[in-house]
Short mmCIF file of C-alpha atoms in Angstrom, two decimals:
data_model
loop_
_atom_site.label_atom_id
_atom_site.label_comp_id
_atom_site.label_asym_id
_atom_site.label_seq_id
_atom_site.Cartn_x
_atom_site.Cartn_y
_atom_site.Cartn_z
CA MET A 1 116.28 76.84 15.74
CA ASN A 2 115.37 79.10 12.86
CA ASN A 3 116.69 82.62 13.57
CA LYS A 4 113.71 84.15 11.75
CA ASN A 5 111.50 83.04 14.66
CA ILE A 6 113.58 84.89 17.29
CA LYS A 7 112.23 88.34 18.10
CA ASN A 8 114.68 90.90 19.48
CA ILE A 9 112.97 92.45 22.52
CA PHE A 10 115.82 94.78 23.43
CA PRO A 11 115.88 97.61 24.24
CA LEU A 12 112.81 97.03 26.41
CA THR A 13 109.91 99.48 26.13
CA CYS A 14 106.64 99.21 28.02
CA PRO A 15 103.74 99.12 25.54
CA TYR A 16 101.34 100.33 28.25
CA CYS A 17 103.00 103.43 29.73
CA GLY A 18 105.97 104.00 27.40
CA ASN A 19 108.68 103.49 30.06
CA LYS A 20 112.09 102.84 28.49
CA GLU A 21 114.28 103.06 31.60
CA PHE A 22 113.81 100.41 34.30
CA PHE A 23 112.25 96.95 34.43
CA TYR A 24 112.38 94.06 36.89
CA GLN A 25 112.22 90.31 37.14
CA LYS A 26 110.30 88.55 39.90
CA VAL A 27 112.81 86.40 41.76
CA ARG A 28 112.57 84.34 44.93
CA TYR A 29 115.71 83.88 47.00
CA SER A 30 116.64 82.23 50.28
CA GLY A 31 119.72 81.84 52.37
CA GLU A 32 121.30 82.53 55.71
CA TRP A 33 123.62 85.33 56.81
CA ASP A 34 125.00 86.85 60.01
CA PHE A 35 123.86 90.46 59.59
CA GLU A 36 126.43 92.81 61.11
CA VAL A 37 125.30 95.78 63.24
CA ASN A 38 127.19 98.34 65.32
CA ASN A 39 127.16 98.63 69.13
CA GLN A 40 123.88 100.57 68.92
CA GLY A 41 122.15 97.75 67.04
CA ASP A 42 122.11 99.74 63.79
CA CYS A 43 123.59 99.02 60.40
CA ASP A 44 125.54 102.06 59.23
CA VAL A 45 128.50 102.75 56.94
CA THR A 46 130.86 100.93 59.35
CA CYS A 47 129.04 97.60 58.94
CA ASN A 48 130.26 95.05 56.41
CA ASN A 49 127.30 93.21 54.87
CA LEU A 50 128.53 93.21 51.26
CA ASP A 51 128.42 89.41 50.91
CA MET A 52 124.89 89.09 52.25
CA TYR A 53 123.46 87.42 49.15
CA GLN A 54 126.60 85.56 48.07
CA ASP A 55 125.42 82.05 49.03
CA ALA A 56 121.71 82.67 48.54
CA THR A 57 119.75 80.49 46.13
CA TYR A 58 117.65 82.20 43.46
CA LYS A 59 114.68 81.08 41.40
CA LEU A 60 112.56 83.01 38.91
CA LYS A 61 108.94 83.39 39.98
CA SER A 62 107.93 84.57 36.51
CA VAL A 63 109.47 84.30 33.04
CA TYR A 64 108.49 87.90 32.20
CA TYR A 65 110.06 91.33 32.52
CA PHE A 66 107.80 93.79 34.37
CA CYS A 67 107.65 97.56 33.97
CA GLU A 68 108.90 99.40 37.03
CA GLU A 69 106.43 102.23 36.37
CA CYS A 70 103.07 100.46 35.80
CA HIS A 71 104.08 96.91 36.94
CA LYS A 72 102.62 95.21 33.87
CA LYS A 73 104.22 92.36 31.91
CA VAL A 74 106.41 93.75 29.14
CA ALA A 75 108.13 90.81 27.47
CA LYS A 76 109.16 87.20 28.00
CA ILE A 77 112.70 86.78 29.34
CA PRO A 78 114.92 84.99 26.82
CA ILE A 79 116.14 81.60 28.08
CA ASP A 80 119.78 82.75 28.10
CA LYS A 81 118.89 85.60 30.50
CA ARG A 82 116.92 83.53 33.01
CA TYR A 83 118.70 82.91 36.29
#
């Protein structure tokens, strides 16, 4: 591929509201986990649920980054950053 055709989109900046801090990807995930709770049925600092998403499967719902402020599409996710 010709490197002249690759546009560097980083650092991300929202062209609509000017946000330069936080963005998100829309991802769908599924899996199964035994969610640990205490003897009161609550999850507090004593519960160990750190591996909750370890065996989950993930799939992008969109190939775009979205602005966390205004929720509009900001840029297309490069192929090497899609997971």
